[in-house]
């Protein structure tokens, strides 16, 4: 069935609707992406509906099914779930002929566009290596359950595998508890790596465990450990400003949201001629050196 | 936590005293009517809450909400929570507690897919094996609680944490390749009148558990154990066995939920079902305010699950702002139960 | 019938109904300073409800209570405290992990200095109260490690520590034996001499007649009789309570028991500290009494026989073969039943129905199809109705919550649980605790009926009159050992009391 | 829980019967010694578990684990969990339950930063206001549980969910800019002998709560309400007020934890403290097996927190794989409590 032909959700006044399935609406990056989508939607005359799944993949599938079968939206945006976990939601969307765009998932049958979750991971680990060097100990705070962190982790693993002189310790944080876990793992790791035991770094697969790590560093008064993170939420940017976070790859959620929305609109317009694509929105590596410039360019970044 | 229902103590608190000397038949009749209303409200408060939600959503979104497709959606989304919550109900009926169910479901969902995709087991064999493992996990909980006498909170949290670790050791990565359609069909199939399989399985599981609880020796014994364990023991009931059975049932239900979830998702993912724990608890306790006063029972649990599912469904149809969804979900818990308990008090006083 | 005016405490027109049942209907009661006021009535007559209204635990539907002419705010939980009322309620209510002193002090205003509670002074108050009742166990022991009788002494201590102007006692002696009861009576007389009013509720009518300056009789929630000391004798009191004359309860003459083959035997049973060495034999169709003072180890012995506790040494024989049960369930299978002393905590599931509670031990006999574990609702209901009729249980029906029954009817419901096929030996631990005379006779009748059918019954009672009336033979325990036995006509109240104090071994004689 | 005093029923289960007639003095002495050991194990089982862990870690990683800096780290990380868990202990002492504490802490952590950074309140005022809001939230829980008679699981889950929504409505984004150093110093300061502030605050909070519970009339009332609510009521105790106080205390402790967390992080983040809920529960129930038999008390809670923290710390020093950490954490819960309960049984039997 061609998506355009059956565009079922067309409401009486012709307004089209995008159904957004959020991972955790309370997360800053999720919020930025939603913001980007809403901006383009407003320009294009679309409505948006957001469902917060609170991280539950089961609810994500349920929401996609509701969007497809009863609300009959015109397109669905699903955030930060593995596409391989969306079988029933995708199959509902497919049978209703509704295009799905994914943020950070993979291109599978039914998904017309996605943003790469790996790109910022690659960028982060490359910049880490550039800054930190190729020798020393690194604590990686990973999270395999979330798709973004999952791909960032894969990028990280691929890069450090080529670094024989890096001793990597991996610890898996839990959600909820990500901040607390970041603190606890770090302080244990610090105990084993006292000051002077060589170059030390901590890599957080997103802001919050890294913030926990910084808290542990502050608690124990250590300043010899460099902390790296991805996402670039207000608290991470503030930490870069304060000098407690070495660098953070600011993920441009708003742009990613915009790209996804544009893809959704484009695929609805193009119908069967639409070619599935992956967007690679580069992050911006923010360090103490460029933070002021960055904040000038992105005045909202500290409080949105 | 207060596991055994305590003596209803309406008496303790100030109550509106009825007019002394009801003056005439009319006043008495009015009183009787309002008392009847309160009684209805107290038994069916949560049901009325559910009905109000349905009405609200229907009025606000008539086409999208009030139609068969959507109801089937709601039911099939409820079915997994209902199954795991029904298992939890069993442990609460015997006066215990199971915090491991969410982790056990995640573990089962990952392993069953692994058995099939990695170890090459046939689907039926993998599912059966997994249900047996679920029973074993539940039994382990039960033995820790009854024989080793570890508090259920600690025992089940401990077992759950261990399961999380074991799942992680088994595969830190989602298993998605090599899963046959026949496995997915466990959740996606619609063998009967187009009714999705999970709904059918839910009805079966709930019917069996309801029957056990209400129509068999074992069920009476479970209720007795939950009501007054010492009295149950002195009535010749093998209290430990009864409790272990309840934990075993909860383990099987958790495993079943995990399996259904993986079939629905099309992959086995770490921690995918962890979130069922809170939903199940909310549902079971919501349900305990339905029909009977503070007792845990299967029908109540189903009502509780439906309240949560209808709320989620309706709010996602509205596209209410996220914060409003949380506030609504929290408020519905309090209002639905509060309705029942308050009216129960006034009905008693009247 | 109305009360004289001018009394210290005046209750007027007090009514309370629960659903359809009238627990109290327009009750008037006057209590004077310094009097012992007896309150009697059958089970469910409304005595406890009356007391709960005074205690502001239950809010009456109608009626007033005034003290020196000042109306009290009923329903306010601080009213009793302010008015100087203290209560010994009918059911044991203690905090299990607190010691006796903590329990006695619970809810009592304590001396303070600069905002801090003066615990030493407060404890001294509690110890003084406990000494008045002659407590002889360590007061710093957790109450869940005390015997039931000791717990009751703690309950009494709770009331005494408050320096009340009115002490209300709802069946305080039900679980006490002669010694403790005597101590309590002495306290009651002391209190009343010092101007404290006592409202005394009991089913032991001799006590009531002996103690009370005035007596009020309740029947079905109404006052049916008021009498001053000496106005009524026991027969008259009984007539006022039940509404008809009741033949005096003489010991029933029964056919000789065939004592050739024992049905059940205890051989040198031991579990320290309560049970040191107990042996006895029970014959088919026999009612065997277990007498002794509180703490003699009777309850413990029964629990051992029922395998609720584990034996240290010794053995039980059922029909000549050793009973090898691993727990209560096996004991029940073998045909042993125990109706426990503490019916609320060990017997009943209060919020479940009468039917549920009665069916609990009989589930296998109430199946729809023998062999399959499915229950028949119809069979359950039929049996429940039969039992309600057979034991004259006062209830609104099988579906009423058992916790809503009056004390005596709860006891009968518990007995009904064990009237099941296959039972050979039944232990009754204080079967008529808190039971009125009418119900008591019905319970005794039920016990005799069991015996008639060849079942062996063992009755533990602290009420020697009951043992003398009911039993074919009485074995008396003292400090965990058998001190003697009385058969047939030897069974007199005197004999039992003597044995209760008798030294177990001549060598150790004269300890008391 | 059963409201009337029941006799401890260790007796119910099969126990090793001691040799009948101990033959001679030596055998008796041996028995006495082994019984003493069991008694010690039963009272101090969890403490011994903690000690064993410390020894194990010290042997395996002497320099990294066994030093003052690391111990101070462990204590200062324990402090936040200990404070929130101590609050939870209060509600468990009165026989209730509080699932809202994690959410309440997150809410407080976000709002207090907002008050300072967005609304320009002075630090002290913002902290005080937030503690009062915490008390109000706790009181709301208490009123719902006692006056409206909603089961504590539902009431506190409902309130927690609403708080999450309100926090989100207040600020969907972390608040990081404009926080003065004086706020951060609440957690980072070391005013006394170089001891981090959170440790000092923890000691104070625990001491106050311990004093209230054990040395005041109110504390006795709380314990009575938890031990036998009916007995408490019949003794003239205003049960509802006592419970509301316990919930209020839990609310204040949760708010304090949230504030300390934000000060530590230097920002206010949504949902940052949600994870404390499970840790607090595990700690409190672990603690209930310490010293006293199944009662909740402050010292036990502290021991429970330390077990969890030391375990986590030691394992991260080892760099144990994540799955092994979960398994270890689960096992330590079960083993520490199991040690106590099993030995308690044998001690009684012996
Ligand atoms: N909470 C309640 N709900 C319903 N009915 C009740 C309640 N409490 C008491 N009743 C009923 O009120 C009546 C009076 O009971 P009450 O306990 O006052 O009797 P009593 O005279 O103390 O009897 P007993 O001698 O057996 O203790 C009984 O029929 C009882 O079933
Ligand atoms: N040390 C103890 N620890 C726990 N429970 C005890 C202890 N001593 C006695 N009990 C309990 O107290 C109750 C009374 O026990 P006991 O055998 O001394 O009384 P009894 O001789 O039957 O006298 P009565 O029934 O008149 O109190 C029993 O239920 C027993 O289990
Ligand atoms: Mg009574
Ligand atoms: Mg006894």
Short mmCIF file of N, CA and C in Angstrom, two decimals, chain C residues 241-349:
data_model
loop_
_atom_site.label_atom_id
_atom_site.label_comp_id
_atom_site.label_asym_id
_atom_site.label_seq_id
_atom_site.Cartn_x
_atom_site.Cartn_y
_atom_site.Cartn_z
N UNK C 241 -30.93 -12.65 82.66
CA UNK C 241 -30.04 -12.63 81.49
C UNK C 241 -30.65 -13.33 80.29
N UNK C 242 -31.17 -14.52 80.53
CA UNK C 242 -31.66 -15.29 79.38
C UNK C 242 -33.16 -15.16 79.18
N UNK C 243 -33.85 -14.59 80.16
CA UNK C 243 -35.27 -14.37 79.99
C UNK C 243 -36.13 -15.55 80.38
N UNK C 244 -35.49 -16.58 80.91
CA UNK C 244 -36.26 -17.74 81.34
C UNK C 244 -35.46 -18.44 82.44
N UNK C 245 -36.09 -19.35 83.12
CA UNK C 245 -35.38 -20.06 84.16
C UNK C 245 -34.48 -21.11 83.52
N UNK C 246 -33.29 -21.30 84.06
CA UNK C 246 -32.38 -22.30 83.53
C UNK C 246 -32.08 -23.29 84.65
N UNK C 247 -32.25 -24.58 84.40
CA UNK C 247 -31.98 -25.56 85.44
C UNK C 247 -30.52 -25.47 85.87
N UNK C 248 -30.28 -25.65 87.15
CA UNK C 248 -28.91 -25.49 87.62
C UNK C 248 -28.03 -26.56 86.98
N UNK C 249 -26.81 -26.16 86.71
CA UNK C 249 -25.96 -27.02 85.91
C UNK C 249 -25.23 -28.02 86.79
N UNK C 250 -25.93 -29.03 87.15
CA UNK C 250 -25.28 -30.09 87.91
C UNK C 250 -24.47 -30.95 86.97
N UNK C 251 -23.53 -31.70 87.56
CA UNK C 251 -22.73 -32.56 86.74
C UNK C 251 -23.60 -33.67 86.17
N UNK C 252 -23.51 -33.83 84.90
CA UNK C 252 -24.36 -34.82 84.26
C UNK C 252 -23.85 -36.22 84.61
N UNK C 253 -24.77 -37.08 84.90
CA UNK C 253 -24.38 -38.46 85.18
C UNK C 253 -24.23 -39.17 83.85
N UNK C 254 -23.13 -39.82 83.66
CA UNK C 254 -22.91 -40.41 82.36
C UNK C 254 -22.60 -41.89 82.52
N UNK C 255 -22.80 -42.61 81.45
CA UNK C 255 -22.50 -44.03 81.45
C UNK C 255 -21.00 -44.22 81.69
N UNK C 256 -20.63 -45.34 82.22
CA UNK C 256 -19.23 -45.64 82.49
C UNK C 256 -18.42 -45.59 81.19
N UNK C 257 -17.23 -45.09 81.29
CA UNK C 257 -16.33 -45.07 80.13
C UNK C 257 -15.59 -46.39 80.07
N UNK C 258 -15.46 -46.92 78.89
CA UNK C 258 -14.69 -48.15 78.73
C UNK C 258 -13.21 -47.79 78.68
N UNK C 259 -12.50 -48.06 79.77
CA UNK C 259 -11.10 -47.62 79.83
C UNK C 259 -10.15 -48.78 79.59
N UNK C 260 -10.41 -49.57 78.55
CA UNK C 260 -9.49 -50.67 78.27
C UNK C 260 -8.46 -50.29 77.23
N UNK C 261 -8.91 -49.81 76.07
CA UNK C 261 -7.93 -49.44 75.06
C UNK C 261 -7.82 -47.92 74.98
N UNK C 262 -6.63 -47.42 75.23
CA UNK C 262 -6.46 -45.96 75.16
C UNK C 262 -6.62 -45.47 73.72
N UNK C 263 -7.17 -44.28 73.61
CA UNK C 263 -7.30 -43.65 72.29
C UNK C 263 -6.05 -42.80 72.00
N UNK C 264 -5.64 -42.10 73.02
CA UNK C 264 -4.55 -41.14 72.81
C UNK C 264 -3.72 -41.10 74.08
N UNK C 265 -2.40 -41.08 73.89
CA UNK C 265 -1.53 -41.07 75.07
C UNK C 265 -0.42 -40.06 74.90
N UNK C 266 -0.09 -39.42 75.99
CA UNK C 266 1.12 -38.59 76.03
C UNK C 266 2.12 -39.31 76.91
N UNK C 267 3.31 -39.51 76.41
CA UNK C 267 4.31 -40.22 77.22
C UNK C 267 5.54 -39.36 77.44
N UNK C 268 5.69 -38.94 78.67
CA UNK C 268 6.87 -38.16 79.07
C UNK C 268 7.19 -37.04 78.08
N UNK C 269 6.17 -36.31 77.79
CA UNK C 269 6.32 -35.22 76.82
C UNK C 269 7.09 -34.07 77.45
N UNK C 270 7.98 -33.48 76.65
CA UNK C 270 8.85 -32.45 77.22
C UNK C 270 9.17 -31.38 76.18
N UNK C 271 8.99 -30.17 76.58
CA UNK C 271 9.51 -29.02 75.84
C UNK C 271 9.69 -27.88 76.83
N UNK C 272 10.92 -27.62 77.12
CA UNK C 272 11.21 -26.60 78.10
C UNK C 272 10.95 -25.21 77.50
N UNK C 273 10.62 -24.22 78.28
CA UNK C 273 10.59 -24.25 79.74
C UNK C 273 9.22 -24.64 80.32
N UNK C 274 8.18 -24.67 79.47
CA UNK C 274 6.85 -24.81 80.05
C UNK C 274 6.48 -26.25 80.37
N UNK C 275 6.92 -27.19 79.55
CA UNK C 275 6.48 -28.57 79.73
C UNK C 275 7.68 -29.43 80.08
N UNK C 276 7.67 -29.97 81.30
CA UNK C 276 8.84 -30.72 81.74
C UNK C 276 8.67 -32.22 81.55
N UNK C 277 7.53 -32.72 81.99
CA UNK C 277 7.32 -34.16 81.90
C UNK C 277 5.84 -34.42 82.07
N UNK C 278 5.15 -34.60 80.99
CA UNK C 278 3.71 -34.78 81.07
C UNK C 278 3.32 -36.10 80.42
N UNK C 279 2.58 -36.92 81.15
CA UNK C 279 2.03 -38.14 80.60
C UNK C 279 0.56 -38.21 80.98
N UNK C 280 -0.25 -38.62 80.05
CA UNK C 280 -1.65 -38.89 80.39
C UNK C 280 -2.23 -39.79 79.32
N UNK C 281 -3.37 -40.34 79.62
CA UNK C 281 -4.04 -41.24 78.69
C UNK C 281 -5.46 -40.76 78.50
N UNK C 282 -5.92 -40.87 77.26
CA UNK C 282 -7.30 -40.48 76.96
C UNK C 282 -7.99 -41.68 76.33
N UNK C 283 -9.21 -41.96 76.82
CA UNK C 283 -9.93 -43.11 76.28
C UNK C 283 -11.05 -42.66 75.38
N UNK C 284 -11.47 -43.53 74.49
CA UNK C 284 -12.53 -43.14 73.55
C UNK C 284 -13.78 -42.69 74.31
N UNK C 285 -14.38 -41.62 73.84
CA UNK C 285 -15.63 -41.18 74.43
C UNK C 285 -15.47 -40.47 75.75
N UNK C 286 -14.24 -40.17 76.10
CA UNK C 286 -14.00 -39.56 77.40
C UNK C 286 -13.81 -38.05 77.27
N UNK C 287 -14.33 -37.34 78.28
CA UNK C 287 -14.00 -35.91 78.38
C UNK C 287 -12.96 -35.77 79.48
N UNK C 288 -11.74 -35.47 79.06
CA UNK C 288 -10.63 -35.39 80.01
C UNK C 288 -10.32 -33.92 80.26
N UNK C 289 -10.33 -33.53 81.53
CA UNK C 289 -9.98 -32.15 81.84
C UNK C 289 -8.50 -32.01 82.09
N UNK C 290 -7.93 -30.90 81.67
CA UNK C 290 -6.55 -30.58 82.05
C UNK C 290 -6.63 -29.37 82.96
N UNK C 291 -6.39 -29.61 84.26
CA UNK C 291 -6.50 -28.51 85.20
C UNK C 291 -5.13 -27.99 85.59
N UNK C 292 -5.14 -26.96 86.39
CA UNK C 292 -3.88 -26.41 86.86
C UNK C 292 -3.92 -24.91 86.87
N UNK C 293 -2.90 -24.34 87.47
CA UNK C 293 -2.83 -22.89 87.52
C UNK C 293 -2.39 -22.36 86.16
N UNK C 294 -2.60 -21.08 86.01
CA UNK C 294 -2.09 -20.45 84.79
C UNK C 294 -0.58 -20.62 84.75
N UNK C 295 -0.09 -20.99 83.59
CA UNK C 295 1.36 -21.19 83.46
C UNK C 295 1.79 -22.59 83.81
N UNK C 296 0.84 -23.46 84.07
CA UNK C 296 1.19 -24.84 84.41
C UNK C 296 1.67 -25.62 83.19
N UNK C 297 1.43 -25.09 82.03
CA UNK C 297 1.92 -25.75 80.82
C UNK C 297 0.86 -26.50 80.05
N UNK C 298 -0.38 -26.18 80.30
CA UNK C 298 -1.46 -26.92 79.63
C UNK C 298 -1.56 -26.55 78.15
N UNK C 299 -1.57 -25.24 77.90
CA UNK C 299 -1.65 -24.80 76.51
C UNK C 299 -0.48 -25.35 75.71
N UNK C 300 0.68 -25.29 76.32
CA UNK C 300 1.88 -25.80 75.65
C UNK C 300 1.75 -27.28 75.34
N UNK C 301 1.22 -28.03 76.30
CA UNK C 301 1.05 -29.46 76.09
C UNK C 301 0.10 -29.73 74.92
N UNK C 302 -0.98 -28.97 74.90
CA UNK C 302 -1.94 -29.15 73.81
C UNK C 302 -1.30 -28.82 72.47
N UNK C 303 -0.53 -27.75 72.45
CA UNK C 303 0.13 -27.37 71.19
C UNK C 303 1.13 -28.43 70.75
N UNK C 304 1.77 -29.07 71.74
CA UNK C 304 2.71 -30.14 71.39
C UNK C 304 1.96 -31.31 70.78
N UNK C 305 0.83 -31.66 71.39
CA UNK C 305 0.05 -32.78 70.87
C UNK C 305 -0.44 -32.48 69.46
N UNK C 306 -0.71 -31.22 69.22
CA UNK C 306 -1.22 -30.79 67.92
C UNK C 306 -0.08 -30.55 66.94
N UNK C 307 1.12 -30.72 67.43
CA UNK C 307 2.33 -30.52 66.63
C UNK C 307 2.46 -29.10 66.09
N UNK C 308 1.88 -28.16 66.85
CA UNK C 308 2.09 -26.75 66.51
C UNK C 308 3.46 -26.32 67.01
N UNK C 309 3.95 -27.00 68.03
CA UNK C 309 5.32 -26.80 68.49
C UNK C 309 6.04 -28.13 68.41
N UNK C 310 7.35 -28.05 68.41
CA UNK C 310 8.14 -29.26 68.24
C UNK C 310 8.49 -29.86 69.60
N UNK C 311 8.32 -31.15 69.70
CA UNK C 311 8.66 -31.86 70.93
C UNK C 311 10.17 -31.87 71.13
N UNK C 312 10.59 -31.79 72.39
CA UNK C 312 12.00 -32.03 72.66
C UNK C 312 12.24 -33.50 72.92
N UNK C 313 11.39 -34.08 73.74
CA UNK C 313 11.46 -35.53 73.90
C UNK C 313 10.11 -36.04 74.35
N UNK C 314 9.97 -37.37 74.39
CA UNK C 314 8.69 -37.96 74.69
C UNK C 314 7.94 -38.25 73.41
N UNK C 315 6.72 -38.78 73.57
CA UNK C 315 5.99 -39.10 72.36
C UNK C 315 4.49 -39.08 72.62
N UNK C 316 3.75 -39.00 71.55
CA UNK C 316 2.30 -39.12 71.60
C UNK C 316 1.90 -40.38 70.85
N UNK C 317 0.91 -41.09 71.40
CA UNK C 317 0.44 -42.30 70.75
C UNK C 317 -1.03 -42.11 70.40
N UNK C 318 -1.38 -42.41 69.18
CA UNK C 318 -2.78 -42.36 68.79
C UNK C 318 -3.19 -43.78 68.43
N UNK C 319 -4.19 -44.29 69.12
CA UNK C 319 -4.67 -45.65 68.91
C UNK C 319 -3.51 -46.64 68.93
N UNK C 320 -2.63 -46.43 69.87
CA UNK C 320 -1.58 -47.39 70.11
C UNK C 320 -0.33 -47.23 69.28
N UNK C 321 -0.37 -46.43 68.23
CA UNK C 321 0.85 -46.26 67.45
C UNK C 321 1.36 -44.83 67.61
N UNK C 322 2.67 -44.73 67.53
CA UNK C 322 3.26 -43.42 67.76
C UNK C 322 2.85 -42.46 66.65
N UNK C 323 2.52 -41.26 67.08
CA UNK C 323 2.08 -40.24 66.14
C UNK C 323 3.34 -39.57 65.59
N UNK C 324 3.57 -39.77 64.31
CA UNK C 324 4.78 -39.18 63.73
C UNK C 324 4.37 -38.05 62.78
N UNK C 325 3.95 -36.96 63.35
CA UNK C 325 3.52 -35.84 62.52
C UNK C 325 4.65 -34.83 62.43
N UNK C 326 4.77 -34.20 61.26
CA UNK C 326 5.82 -33.20 61.09
C UNK C 326 5.29 -31.79 61.30
N UNK C 327 4.00 -31.71 61.46
CA UNK C 327 3.43 -30.39 61.67
C UNK C 327 1.95 -30.51 61.90
N UNK C 328 1.32 -29.36 62.05
CA UNK C 328 -0.11 -29.36 62.33
C UNK C 328 -0.89 -30.12 61.26
N UNK C 329 -0.50 -29.92 60.01
CA UNK C 329 -1.27 -30.54 58.94
C UNK C 329 -1.30 -32.05 59.10
N UNK C 330 -0.16 -32.65 59.45
CA UNK C 330 -0.14 -34.10 59.64
C UNK C 330 -0.99 -34.50 60.84
N UNK C 331 -0.92 -33.69 61.89
CA UNK C 331 -1.71 -34.00 63.08
C UNK C 331 -3.20 -33.99 62.75
N UNK C 332 -3.60 -33.00 61.98
CA UNK C 332 -5.00 -32.91 61.59
C UNK C 332 -5.38 -34.13 60.75
N UNK C 333 -4.51 -34.49 59.83
CA UNK C 333 -4.78 -35.68 59.01
C UNK C 333 -4.98 -36.90 59.88
N UNK C 334 -4.15 -36.99 60.95
CA UNK C 334 -4.26 -38.15 61.83
C UNK C 334 -5.53 -38.10 62.67
N UNK C 335 -6.18 -36.93 62.74
CA UNK C 335 -7.43 -36.86 63.47
C UNK C 335 -7.39 -36.05 64.75
N UNK C 336 -6.45 -35.13 64.84
CA UNK C 336 -6.37 -34.31 66.05
C UNK C 336 -6.78 -32.88 65.73
N UNK C 337 -7.53 -32.28 66.64
CA UNK C 337 -7.95 -30.90 66.45
C UNK C 337 -7.66 -30.11 67.70
N UNK C 338 -7.42 -28.80 67.51
CA UNK C 338 -7.18 -27.94 68.66
C UNK C 338 -7.96 -26.65 68.47
N UNK C 339 -8.76 -26.32 69.45
CA UNK C 339 -9.46 -25.04 69.41
C UNK C 339 -8.71 -24.12 70.36
N UNK C 340 -7.98 -23.16 69.80
CA UNK C 340 -6.99 -22.43 70.61
C UNK C 340 -7.63 -21.45 71.57
N UNK C 341 -6.79 -21.07 72.51
CA UNK C 341 -7.21 -20.18 73.58
C UNK C 341 -7.44 -18.77 73.06
N UNK C 342 -6.54 -18.33 72.15
CA UNK C 342 -6.62 -16.97 71.65
C UNK C 342 -7.35 -16.99 70.32
N UNK C 343 -8.67 -16.91 70.38
CA UNK C 343 -9.40 -17.17 69.13
C UNK C 343 -9.15 -16.11 68.07
N UNK C 344 -8.94 -14.87 68.49
CA UNK C 344 -8.80 -13.84 67.47
C UNK C 344 -7.47 -13.93 66.73
N UNK C 345 -6.40 -14.18 67.47
CA UNK C 345 -5.11 -14.18 66.77
C UNK C 345 -4.75 -15.56 66.24
N UNK C 346 -5.24 -16.62 66.89
CA UNK C 346 -4.81 -17.95 66.45
C UNK C 346 -5.91 -18.75 65.80
N UNK C 347 -7.12 -18.24 65.84
CA UNK C 347 -8.21 -19.06 65.34
C UNK C 347 -8.90 -18.48 64.12
N UNK C 348 -9.32 -17.23 64.23
CA UNK C 348 -10.24 -16.73 63.22
C UNK C 348 -9.56 -15.82 62.22
N UNK C 349 -10.14 -15.76 61.06
CA UNK C 349 -9.73 -14.78 60.07
C UNK C 349 -10.86 -13.77 60.07
#
